[in-house]
C-alpha positions as semicolon CSV with decimal commas, in nm:
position;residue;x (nm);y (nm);z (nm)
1;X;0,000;0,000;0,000
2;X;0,151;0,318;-0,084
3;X;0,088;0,691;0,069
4;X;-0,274;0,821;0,001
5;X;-0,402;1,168;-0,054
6;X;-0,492;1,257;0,247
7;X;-0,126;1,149;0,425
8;X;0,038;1,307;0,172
9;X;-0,106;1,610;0,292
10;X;-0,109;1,565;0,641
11;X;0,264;1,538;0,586
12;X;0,263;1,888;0,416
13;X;0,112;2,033;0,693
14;X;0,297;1,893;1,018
15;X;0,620;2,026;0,789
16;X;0,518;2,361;0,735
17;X;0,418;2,362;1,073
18;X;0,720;2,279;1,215
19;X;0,932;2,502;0,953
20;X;0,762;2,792;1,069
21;X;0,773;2,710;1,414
22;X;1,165;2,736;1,352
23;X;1,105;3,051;1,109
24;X;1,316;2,915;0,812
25;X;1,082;2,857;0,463
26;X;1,109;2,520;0,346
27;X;1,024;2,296;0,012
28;X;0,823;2,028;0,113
29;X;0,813;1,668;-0,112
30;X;0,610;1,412;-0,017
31;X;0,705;1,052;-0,271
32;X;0,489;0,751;-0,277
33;X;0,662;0,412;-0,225
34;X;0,734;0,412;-0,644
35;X;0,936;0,693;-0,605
36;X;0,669;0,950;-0,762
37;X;0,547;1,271;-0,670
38;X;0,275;1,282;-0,451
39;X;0,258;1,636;-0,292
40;X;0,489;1,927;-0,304
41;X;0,508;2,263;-0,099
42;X;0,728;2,556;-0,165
43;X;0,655;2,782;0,110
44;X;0,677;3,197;0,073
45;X;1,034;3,304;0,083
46;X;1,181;2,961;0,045
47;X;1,509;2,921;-0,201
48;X;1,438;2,830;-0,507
49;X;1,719;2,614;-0,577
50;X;1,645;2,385;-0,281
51;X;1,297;2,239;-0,445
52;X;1,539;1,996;-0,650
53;X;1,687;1,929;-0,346
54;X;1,380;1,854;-0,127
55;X;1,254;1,641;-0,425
56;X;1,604;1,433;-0,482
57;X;1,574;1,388;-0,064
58;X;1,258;1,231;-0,067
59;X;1,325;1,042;-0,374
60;X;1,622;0,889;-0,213
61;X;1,446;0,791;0,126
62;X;1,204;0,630;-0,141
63;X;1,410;0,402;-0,384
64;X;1,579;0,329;-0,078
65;X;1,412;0,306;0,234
66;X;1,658;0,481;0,461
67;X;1,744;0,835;0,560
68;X;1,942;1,009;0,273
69;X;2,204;1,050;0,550
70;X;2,248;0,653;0,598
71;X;2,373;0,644;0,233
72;X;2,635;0,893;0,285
73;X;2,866;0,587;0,420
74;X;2,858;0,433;0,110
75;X;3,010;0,740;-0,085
76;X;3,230;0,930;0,171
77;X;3,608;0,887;0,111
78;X;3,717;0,537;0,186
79;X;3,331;0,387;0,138
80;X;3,262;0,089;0,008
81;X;3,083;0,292;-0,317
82;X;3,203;0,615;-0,457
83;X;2,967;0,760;-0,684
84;X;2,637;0,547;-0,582
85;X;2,525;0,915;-0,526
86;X;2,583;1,016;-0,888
87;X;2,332;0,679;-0,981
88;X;1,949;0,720;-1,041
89;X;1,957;1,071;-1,141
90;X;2,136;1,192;-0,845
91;X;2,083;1,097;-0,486
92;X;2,101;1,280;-0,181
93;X;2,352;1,165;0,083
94;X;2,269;1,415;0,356
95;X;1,987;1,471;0,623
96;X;1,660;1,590;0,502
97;X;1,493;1,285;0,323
98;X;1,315;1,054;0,528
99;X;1,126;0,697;0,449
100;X;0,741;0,674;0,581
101;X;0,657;0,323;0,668
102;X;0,372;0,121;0,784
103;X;0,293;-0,036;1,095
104;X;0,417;-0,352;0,985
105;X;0,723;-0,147;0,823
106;X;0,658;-0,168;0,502
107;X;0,789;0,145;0,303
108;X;0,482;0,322;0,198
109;X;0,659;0,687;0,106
110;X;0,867;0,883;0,188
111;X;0,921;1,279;0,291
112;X;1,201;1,536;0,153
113;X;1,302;1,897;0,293
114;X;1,512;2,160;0,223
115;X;1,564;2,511;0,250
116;X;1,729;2,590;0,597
117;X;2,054;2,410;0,754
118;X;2,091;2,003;0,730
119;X;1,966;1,974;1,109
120;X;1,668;2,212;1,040
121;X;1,578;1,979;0,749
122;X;1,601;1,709;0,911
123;X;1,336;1,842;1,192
124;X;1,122;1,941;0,938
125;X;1,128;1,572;0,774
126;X;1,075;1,372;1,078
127;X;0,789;1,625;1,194
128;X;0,646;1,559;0,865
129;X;0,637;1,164;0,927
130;X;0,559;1,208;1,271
131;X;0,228;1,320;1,189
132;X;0,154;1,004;0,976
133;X;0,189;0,761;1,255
């Protein structure tokens, strides 16, 4: 079962919630468990340049079920896989994209952030997928 509608959206709003409760504009993506679209926010004032960035997040917590910052062992200097990041179209290696899964733990979606510092994003994202269990 992937991420419906109405989660989707739910998601949307416990992030922009908690990105204004911190005062930075964010870009919200919200990715089904194919790895598509499913809802997208760019809040007033947020930088343009991090909606690819929110998007490539939650894409990443999608195709792969982890928190983009999980993967980052794989590519830092000395992993086991330099340039895995550089596969699919670009991944993101760093905090901000974060899987939503079921009660069994099934990946269902996943949520992506950006627009303030890594730590910020990451609040943002886990806020987001708080709200959806």
């Amino acid at each position: 079962m992937s991420i419906n509608q109405q989660q989707a959206d739910a998601a949307i709003a416990a992030a922009r919630k908690a990105a204004d409760a911190i005062g930075v504009p964010m870009n919200i993506a919200v990715y089904d468990d194919g790895a598509n679209l499913k809802a997208f926010l760019r809040m007033d004032g947020a930088f343009l340049g991090s909606a690819d960035i929110a998007l490539n997040k939650a894409r990443t917590a999608a195709l792969f079920g982890f928190n983009t910052e999980a993967l980052y062992d794989f590519v830092k200097p000395g992993g086991t896989s330099p340039g895995f990041d550089r596969t699919n179209g670009g991944l993101i290696v760093f905090p901000g994209g974060v899987p939503v899964k079921d009660a069994e733990g099934r990946l269902v979606g996943a949520v992506g952030v950006s627009g303030g510092m890594v730590d910020q994003d990451f609040e943002v994202a886990t806020a987001a997928v708080a709200a959806l269990n």
